[in-house]
Amino acid sequence: MLEGLRRTMRPALARCPGSWYPAPCRPCAGAWPRRLLSRTAARPVPPPLSAARQPRSLPMASPLRFAAALARQDCSNGCSAECTAEGGSKEVVRTFKLFEGLKAFRGVDNKIRLFRPNLNMDRMCRSAVRATLPVFDKEELLECIQQLVKLDQEWVPYSTSASLYIRPTFIGTEPSLGVKKPTKALLFVILSPVGPYFSSGTFNPVSLWANPKYVRAWEGGTGDCKMGGNYGSSLFAQCEAVENGCQQVLWLYGEDNQITEVGTMNLFLYWINEDGEEELATPPLDGIILPGVTRQCILDLAHQWGEFKVAERYLTMDDLTTALEANRVREMFGSGTACVVCPVSDILYKGETIHIPTMENGPKLASRILSKLTDIQYGREENNWTIVLS
């Protein structure tokens, strides 16, 4: 697996800052050639720290800052004997366009934590299979990410309203213009400190533009994969939403205008359903919905609480408008790594603005979810969903 990369990282951890040198490694037969990025690349200056929090010495620039691994593989005519009809290769690569998004948090105890990163690794592996990129060892990649964050831990903000965004990226680097399974691939990891999603520090509800003119994903497509193409193709609709005075797109699908996702977030509806039950509902993972990590956390928490029905079910615009007319809607919100939860206040649909009473109702549930998840992420509450790095 990534033993070569790990061998090069061990000396970096053992030596004092400023004396990093890559350890030599011998490529195994059939392995991908490996190399680390040159340490001559310019390093951005980290944000200033308060005097009380100034470290004795800052670590020197790590060549792993923008890449956890760099790997290439060749096979005959773009496909090896290990390739399957499922698309990806069953062969586990020796060392390592998909991407992932997770965060490292500096807790109230000054310890750095990752939040359920195994779910990101699982999703990235599934996406790799769909994109015919090599399958990799998920545990090994996660170990490399942990070592990278440890090396660059001073970039994790000293704040409980900010974090270090981690972006593993996996792309084919085939040097041709043909359409075929890539014979070369590149895996790298980008780190970037990020501030609070809401600049005011409080909930800011968003307005949505719901128009079946565009679709985010479709049956048999790649909507359930974390692929760049899913996001690039959504930008035109997002621009049109802004032109219509809305902040995000409410993606609809099918002749019955099924509600699927909100911008780049999963969607939740907290309401009284048709049977008079208090219910938290979200669209099912049927191939066009991205299996979000925050989405799974919300479902897990709601099941643990056991206070209301939790359902993964289809929701249509007719379901929503009918419920609004009967005063059965309590809250609607999006969920994602960046914002955790994002309340919805209005939907522009068929030329009319539909008001969602999320803010008038607290928003009690959305606020409770946000508090619970951030308490876990920043170490105010111990939970096995986190991996403590330092």
Short mmCIF file of C-alpha atoms in Angstrom, two decimals:
data_model
loop_
_atom_site.label_atom_id
_atom_site.label_comp_id
_atom_site.label_asym_id
_atom_site.label_seq_id
_atom_site.Cartn_x
_atom_site.Cartn_y
_atom_site.Cartn_z
CA MET A 1 0.00 0.00 0.00
CA LEU A 2 1.41 3.41 0.71
CA GLU A 3 4.37 1.99 2.60
CA GLY A 4 6.75 4.03 0.51
CA LEU A 5 4.95 7.23 1.39
CA ARG A 6 4.79 6.26 5.03
CA ARG A 7 8.54 5.53 5.05
CA THR A 8 9.18 9.05 3.78
CA MET A 9 6.93 10.52 6.46
CA ARG A 10 8.46 8.76 9.45
CA PRO A 11 11.77 10.68 9.26
CA ALA A 12 9.81 13.93 9.06
CA LEU A 13 8.08 13.12 12.32
CA ALA A 14 11.28 11.92 13.98
CA ARG A 15 13.54 14.84 13.01
CA CYS A 16 13.27 18.35 14.35
CA PRO A 17 11.51 21.04 12.22
CA GLY A 18 13.56 22.28 9.33
CA SER A 19 15.43 19.05 8.67
CA TRP A 20 12.92 17.21 6.50
CA TYR A 21 14.40 14.93 3.87
CA PRO A 22 12.56 12.24 1.95
CA ALA A 23 13.70 8.73 2.65
CA PRO A 24 14.63 6.70 -0.41
CA CYS A 25 12.19 3.99 -1.44
CA ARG A 26 12.45 1.20 -3.95
CA PRO A 27 9.44 0.63 -6.22
CA CYS A 28 8.01 -2.86 -6.00
CA ALA A 29 7.25 -4.85 -9.10
CA GLY A 30 3.96 -3.68 -10.51
CA ALA A 31 3.75 -0.79 -8.04
CA TRP A 32 3.03 2.77 -9.00
CA PRO A 33 6.15 4.93 -9.10
CA ARG A 34 6.01 7.44 -6.26
CA ARG A 35 7.46 10.83 -5.56
CA LEU A 36 6.78 13.68 -3.20
CA LEU A 37 6.32 17.25 -4.28
CA SER A 38 9.44 19.37 -4.15
CA ARG A 39 9.84 21.32 -0.94
CA THR A 40 10.82 24.37 -2.98
CA ALA A 41 7.15 25.21 -3.53
CA ALA A 42 6.21 28.46 -1.83
CA ARG A 43 4.33 28.12 1.42
CA PRO A 44 1.57 30.59 2.31
CA VAL A 45 2.08 32.32 5.64
CA PRO A 46 -0.28 31.01 8.35
CA PRO A 47 -2.62 33.45 10.08
CA PRO A 48 -1.13 35.23 13.09
CA LEU A 49 -1.77 33.68 16.50
CA SER A 50 -2.44 35.52 19.70
CA ALA A 51 0.57 35.97 21.97
CA ALA A 52 -0.83 33.48 24.44
CA ARG A 53 -1.11 30.88 21.73
CA GLN A 54 2.14 31.44 19.86
CA PRO A 55 3.99 28.11 19.50
CA ARG A 56 7.62 27.91 20.46
CA SER A 57 8.49 27.14 16.86
CA LEU A 58 6.43 26.71 13.73
CA PRO A 59 7.05 23.58 11.65
CA MET A 60 8.82 24.11 8.37
CA ALA A 61 6.91 23.83 5.13
CA SER A 62 5.81 20.27 4.60
CA PRO A 63 6.07 18.86 1.08
CA LEU A 64 2.85 17.06 1.96
CA ARG A 65 0.88 20.29 2.24
CA PHE A 66 -0.77 20.03 -1.12
CA ALA A 67 -0.29 16.33 -1.68
CA ALA A 68 -0.59 13.35 0.60
CA ALA A 69 0.44 11.09 -2.22
CA LEU A 70 1.37 11.23 -5.87
CA ALA A 71 1.00 8.02 -7.78
CA ARG A 72 0.80 6.70 -11.30
CA GLN A 73 -0.12 3.34 -12.79
CA ASP A 74 0.09 1.93 -16.31
CA CYS A 75 -1.84 -0.97 -17.79
CA SER A 76 -2.29 -2.38 -21.28
CA ASN A 77 -4.66 -0.37 -23.47
CA GLY A 78 -6.10 1.43 -20.47
CA CYS A 79 -7.43 -1.70 -18.79
CA SER A 80 -5.77 -4.42 -16.77
CA ALA A 81 -6.80 -8.01 -16.24
CA GLU A 82 -8.10 -6.99 -12.84
CA CYS A 83 -10.69 -4.60 -14.28
CA THR A 84 -14.33 -5.56 -13.83
CA ALA A 85 -17.61 -4.61 -15.40
CA GLU A 86 -18.28 -2.45 -12.33
CA GLY A 87 -15.77 0.05 -13.63
CA GLY A 88 -13.08 0.22 -10.97
CA SER A 89 -10.10 -2.05 -10.60
CA LYS A 90 -10.20 -4.67 -7.84
CA GLU A 91 -6.45 -4.42 -7.60
CA VAL A 92 -5.44 -2.34 -4.61
CA VAL A 93 -2.85 0.18 -5.77
CA ARG A 94 0.58 0.08 -4.22
CA THR A 95 0.61 3.78 -3.40
CA PHE A 96 -2.13 5.83 -4.26
CA LYS A 97 -11.79 13.89 -11.06
CA LEU A 98 -13.02 12.71 -7.60
CA PHE A 99 -12.80 14.68 -4.42
CA GLU A 100 -13.89 14.64 -0.81
CA GLY A 101 -14.44 17.23 1.88
CA LEU A 102 -13.87 16.86 5.59
CA LYS A 103 -12.53 19.00 8.41
CA ALA A 104 -10.05 19.00 11.28
CA PHE A 105 -11.24 20.82 14.40
CA ARG A 106 -9.23 22.27 17.26
CA GLY A 107 -11.29 21.52 20.35
CA VAL A 108 -11.82 23.42 23.57
CA ASP A 109 -9.12 21.16 25.05
CA ASN A 110 -6.69 22.19 22.24
CA LYS A 111 -6.82 18.67 20.81
CA ILE A 112 -7.28 18.24 17.06
CA ARG A 113 -10.06 15.98 15.87
CA LEU A 114 -11.30 14.54 12.60
CA PHE A 115 -15.04 13.95 12.36
CA ARG A 116 -16.19 10.56 10.98
CA PRO A 117 -13.49 10.53 8.26
CA ASN A 118 -14.14 6.84 7.59
CA LEU A 119 -17.42 7.83 5.90
CA ASN A 120 -15.51 10.11 3.53
CA MET A 121 -13.06 7.33 2.71
CA ASP A 122 -15.93 4.92 2.00
CA ARG A 123 -17.63 7.41 -0.30
CA MET A 124 -14.43 8.27 -2.14
CA CYS A 125 -13.74 4.60 -2.76
CA ARG A 126 -17.25 4.09 -4.17
CA SER A 127 -16.80 7.13 -6.38
CA ALA A 128 -13.48 5.78 -7.64
CA VAL A 129 -15.14 2.57 -8.76
CA ARG A 130 -17.81 4.54 -10.64
CA ALA A 131 -15.16 6.67 -12.36
CA THR A 132 -12.95 3.64 -13.27
CA LEU A 133 -10.14 4.99 -11.11
CA PRO A 134 -8.06 2.51 -9.09
CA VAL A 135 -9.44 1.26 -5.81
CA PHE A 136 -7.20 2.28 -2.92
CA ASP A 137 -6.72 1.21 0.67
CA LYS A 138 -9.09 3.45 2.64
CA GLU A 139 -7.35 2.92 5.97
CA GLU A 140 -3.98 3.75 4.44
CA LEU A 141 -5.24 6.99 2.89
CA LEU A 142 -6.83 8.00 6.18
CA GLU A 143 -3.55 7.31 7.97
CA CYS A 144 -1.72 9.57 5.51
CA ILE A 145 -4.27 12.34 6.06
CA GLN A 146 -3.84 12.05 9.81
CA GLN A 147 -0.07 12.33 9.49
CA LEU A 148 -0.44 15.32 7.16
CA VAL A 149 -2.68 17.17 9.61
CA LYS A 150 -0.29 16.38 12.46
CA LEU A 151 2.60 17.85 10.48
CA ASP A 152 0.63 21.00 9.67
CA GLN A 153 -1.34 21.24 12.88
CA GLU A 154 -0.57 24.94 13.38
CA TRP A 155 -2.85 25.59 10.41
CA VAL A 156 -5.83 24.28 12.38
CA PRO A 157 -7.45 27.51 13.67
CA TYR A 158 -7.46 28.23 17.39
CA SER A 159 -11.19 28.81 17.30
CA THR A 160 -14.44 26.94 17.88
CA SER A 161 -16.03 28.71 14.94
CA ALA A 162 -13.36 27.84 12.36
CA SER A 163 -11.60 24.69 11.16
CA LEU A 164 -9.12 23.22 8.70
CA TYR A 165 -10.80 22.05 5.52
CA ILE A 166 -9.33 18.87 4.05
CA ARG A 167 -9.83 18.15 0.35
CA PRO A 168 -8.64 14.75 -0.88
CA THR A 169 -8.73 14.78 -4.68
CA PHE A 170 -8.38 11.86 -7.11
CA ILE A 171 -8.08 12.49 -10.86
CA GLY A 172 -7.16 10.61 -13.98
CA THR A 173 -4.07 11.99 -15.76
CA GLU A 174 -4.32 10.08 -19.03
CA PRO A 175 -2.02 11.79 -21.61
CA SER A 176 -4.40 11.40 -24.55
CA LEU A 177 -7.57 12.84 -26.04
CA GLY A 178 -9.39 9.51 -26.16
CA VAL A 179 -12.38 8.52 -24.07
CA LYS A 180 -11.27 5.48 -22.11
CA LYS A 181 -10.40 4.18 -18.68
CA PRO A 182 -7.43 6.21 -17.39
CA THR A 183 -4.09 4.46 -17.23
CA LYS A 184 -2.60 7.12 -14.96
CA ALA A 185 -4.08 8.71 -11.86
CA LEU A 186 -3.11 11.32 -9.30
CA LEU A 187 -4.20 11.53 -5.67
CA PHE A 188 -3.47 14.62 -3.60
CA VAL A 189 -4.79 16.39 -0.52
CA ILE A 190 -5.31 20.14 -0.11
CA LEU A 191 -5.56 21.86 3.27
CA SER A 192 -7.16 25.24 3.84
CA PRO A 193 -8.21 27.03 7.04
CA VAL A 194 -11.84 28.15 6.84
CA GLY A 195 -13.92 30.43 8.99
CA PRO A 196 -17.56 30.11 10.07
CA TYR A 197 -20.06 29.43 7.29
CA PHE A 198 -22.36 32.16 8.61
CA SER A 199 -20.40 35.41 8.87
CA SER A 200 -22.68 36.73 11.60
CA GLY A 201 -22.12 33.61 13.69
CA THR A 202 -25.83 32.87 13.71
CA PHE A 203 -28.31 31.12 11.44
CA ASN A 204 -28.98 32.93 8.19
CA PRO A 205 -31.89 31.28 6.35
CA VAL A 206 -31.62 30.96 2.57
CA SER A 207 -34.15 31.40 -0.21
CA LEU A 208 -34.39 28.74 -2.90
CA TRP A 209 -35.16 28.77 -6.61
CA ALA A 210 -37.15 25.66 -7.56
CA ASN A 211 -37.43 25.15 -11.29
CA PRO A 212 -37.50 21.78 -13.12
CA LYS A 213 -35.73 23.47 -16.02
CA TYR A 214 -32.44 22.00 -14.80
CA VAL A 215 -31.65 18.76 -12.96
CA ARG A 216 -28.66 18.03 -10.76
CA ALA A 217 -28.61 14.26 -11.34
CA TRP A 218 -30.62 11.48 -12.94
CA GLU A 219 -31.20 7.75 -12.63
CA GLY A 220 -28.16 5.79 -13.74
CA GLY A 221 -25.93 8.86 -13.49
CA THR A 222 -23.32 9.89 -10.94
CA GLY A 223 -25.43 11.93 -8.55
CA ASP A 224 -24.48 9.68 -5.65
CA CYS A 225 -20.75 10.20 -6.28
CA LYS A 226 -18.57 13.10 -5.17
CA MET A 227 -17.49 14.13 -8.67
CA GLY A 228 -16.42 17.50 -9.96
CA GLY A 229 -18.75 17.22 -12.94
CA ASN A 230 -21.76 17.24 -10.64
CA TYR A 231 -20.76 20.66 -9.35
CA GLY A 232 -19.47 22.28 -12.52
CA SER A 233 -22.73 21.58 -14.32
CA SER A 234 -24.73 23.13 -11.48
CA LEU A 235 -23.16 26.57 -11.71
CA PHE A 236 -25.36 27.83 -14.56
CA ALA A 237 -28.52 27.06 -12.59
CA GLN A 238 -27.02 28.69 -9.51
CA CYS A 239 -26.40 31.87 -11.51
CA GLU A 240 -30.01 31.84 -12.69
CA ALA A 241 -31.19 31.39 -9.11
CA VAL A 242 -29.24 34.51 -8.09
CA GLU A 243 -30.69 36.43 -11.03
CA ASN A 244 -34.13 35.54 -9.67
CA GLY A 245 -33.26 36.88 -6.24
CA CYS A 246 -32.57 33.51 -4.59
CA GLN A 247 -29.44 32.23 -2.90
CA GLN A 248 -29.55 28.53 -3.74
CA VAL A 249 -31.14 26.04 -6.11
CA LEU A 250 -33.76 23.59 -4.90
CA TRP A 251 -33.11 20.69 -7.26
CA LEU A 252 -36.26 18.98 -8.54
CA TYR A 253 -36.51 15.71 -10.42
CA GLY A 254 -39.11 13.88 -12.44
CA GLU A 255 -42.57 14.74 -13.69
CA ASP A 256 -43.86 14.96 -10.13
CA ASN A 257 -41.15 17.47 -9.16
CA GLN A 258 -39.48 15.43 -6.45
CA ILE A 259 -37.43 17.48 -4.00
CA THR A 260 -33.86 16.15 -4.00
CA GLU A 261 -31.12 18.48 -2.74
CA VAL A 262 -30.50 22.12 -1.79
CA GLY A 263 -27.58 23.63 -3.68
CA THR A 264 -24.70 21.36 -2.69
CA MET A 265 -26.47 20.16 0.45
CA ASN A 266 -28.80 17.35 1.41
CA LEU A 267 -32.31 18.37 2.43
CA PHE A 268 -34.46 17.70 5.51
CA LEU A 269 -38.12 18.46 6.17
CA TYR A 270 -39.41 18.46 9.74
CA TRP A 271 -43.21 18.33 9.58
CA ILE A 272 -46.45 16.60 10.48
CA ASN A 273 -46.85 14.03 7.72
CA GLU A 274 -50.02 12.89 5.94
CA ASP A 275 -50.76 10.42 8.74
CA GLY A 276 -50.54 13.06 11.45
CA GLU A 277 -47.11 11.89 12.66
CA GLU A 278 -44.27 14.16 13.71
CA GLU A 279 -41.58 13.28 11.18
CA LEU A 280 -38.10 14.21 10.05
CA ALA A 281 -37.90 13.27 6.38
CA THR A 282 -35.12 13.34 3.79
CA PRO A 283 -35.00 11.95 0.22
CA PRO A 284 -33.72 8.35 -0.02
CA LEU A 285 -30.37 7.30 -1.44
CA ASP A 286 -31.70 6.07 -4.75
CA GLY A 287 -28.69 6.93 -6.91
CA ILE A 288 -29.38 10.63 -7.47
CA ILE A 289 -28.78 11.77 -3.88
CA LEU A 290 -25.27 12.29 -2.49
CA PRO A 291 -24.84 10.25 0.71
CA GLY A 292 -23.67 13.17 2.82
CA VAL A 293 -21.73 12.59 6.01
CA THR A 294 -23.71 15.26 7.87
CA ARG A 295 -26.91 13.76 6.47
CA GLN A 296 -25.99 10.40 8.00
CA CYS A 297 -25.12 12.05 11.32
CA ILE A 298 -28.49 13.77 11.49
CA LEU A 299 -30.31 10.52 10.78
CA ASP A 300 -28.23 8.72 13.41
CA LEU A 301 -28.93 11.39 16.03
CA ALA A 302 -32.65 11.46 15.28
CA HIS A 303 -32.84 7.68 15.62
CA GLN A 304 -30.93 7.86 18.92
CA TRP A 305 -33.29 10.51 20.28
CA GLY A 306 -36.35 8.46 19.32
CA GLU A 307 -38.66 11.44 19.79
CA PHE A 308 -40.25 11.49 16.33
CA LYS A 309 -40.48 9.40 13.21
CA VAL A 310 -37.43 9.40 10.97
CA ALA A 311 -37.97 8.59 7.30
CA GLU A 312 -35.98 8.41 4.09
CA ARG A 313 -38.80 8.98 1.65
CA TYR A 314 -39.72 10.76 -1.55
CA LEU A 315 -41.01 14.30 -1.17
CA THR A 316 -42.61 16.35 -3.95
CA MET A 317 -43.45 20.01 -4.29
CA ASP A 318 -47.13 19.08 -4.09
CA ASP A 319 -46.46 17.33 -0.77
CA LEU A 320 -44.77 20.47 0.52
CA THR A 321 -47.37 22.99 -0.68
CA THR A 322 -50.23 20.85 0.64
CA ALA A 323 -48.54 20.60 4.03
CA LEU A 324 -47.91 24.34 4.12
CA GLU A 325 -51.57 25.05 3.41
CA ALA A 326 -52.51 22.79 6.32
CA ASN A 327 -49.88 24.41 8.60
CA ARG A 328 -48.04 21.09 8.99
CA VAL A 329 -44.52 22.28 8.13
CA ARG A 330 -42.21 23.15 11.02
CA GLU A 331 -38.70 23.41 9.57
CA MET A 332 -36.79 22.83 6.37
CA PHE A 333 -33.00 22.89 6.25
CA GLY A 334 -30.03 21.78 4.21
CA SER A 335 -27.08 19.87 5.65
CA GLY A 336 -23.42 19.64 4.70
CA THR A 337 -19.84 19.72 5.91
CA ALA A 338 -19.47 23.47 5.37
CA CYS A 339 -22.53 24.73 7.23
CA VAL A 340 -23.65 21.65 9.24
CA VAL A 341 -27.26 22.83 8.89
CA CYS A 342 -28.67 25.74 6.87
CA PRO A 343 -32.29 26.86 7.43
CA VAL A 344 -34.63 27.50 4.49
CA SER A 345 -37.04 30.44 4.63
CA ASP A 346 -38.54 30.84 1.14
CA ILE A 347 -38.91 28.96 -2.14
CA LEU A 348 -39.58 30.63 -5.48
CA TYR A 349 -41.70 28.09 -7.38
CA LYS A 350 -43.75 28.66 -10.53
CA GLY A 351 -43.39 32.40 -10.19
CA GLU A 352 -44.66 32.51 -6.60
CA THR A 353 -42.74 32.78 -3.34
CA ILE A 354 -43.61 30.06 -0.86
CA HIS A 355 -42.74 30.89 2.74
CA ILE A 356 -41.29 28.14 4.96
CA PRO A 357 -41.83 28.91 8.69
CA THR A 358 -38.43 27.56 9.75
CA MET A 359 -37.27 30.63 11.64
CA GLU A 360 -40.64 31.24 13.25
CA ASN A 361 -40.42 27.75 14.75
CA GLY A 362 -37.11 28.30 16.47
CA PRO A 363 -35.62 26.74 14.45
CA LYS A 364 -35.61 24.34 17.37
CA LEU A 365 -34.58 21.12 15.66
CA ALA A 366 -31.97 22.63 13.33
CA SER A 367 -30.42 24.53 16.25
CA ARG A 368 -30.37 21.39 18.38
CA ILE A 369 -28.64 19.40 15.64
CA LEU A 370 -26.08 22.15 15.08
CA SER A 371 -25.27 22.37 18.80
CA LYS A 372 -24.96 18.60 19.17
CA LEU A 373 -22.67 18.10 16.19
CA THR A 374 -20.41 21.07 16.95
CA ASP A 375 -20.15 19.97 20.58
CA ILE A 376 -18.78 16.65 19.32
CA GLN A 377 -16.52 18.22 16.71
CA TYR A 378 -14.93 20.70 19.12
CA GLY A 379 -14.55 18.24 21.99
CA ARG A 380 -17.18 19.66 24.31
CA GLU A 381 -18.70 16.19 24.21
CA GLU A 382 -16.73 12.98 23.85
CA ASN A 383 -17.97 10.71 21.07
CA ASN A 384 -16.61 7.81 19.04
CA TRP A 385 -17.41 9.75 15.86
CA THR A 386 -14.15 11.64 16.23
CA ILE A 387 -10.51 10.64 15.83
CA VAL A 388 -8.21 12.60 18.17
CA LEU A 389 -4.90 13.43 16.47
CA SER A 390 -3.12 15.43 19.15
#
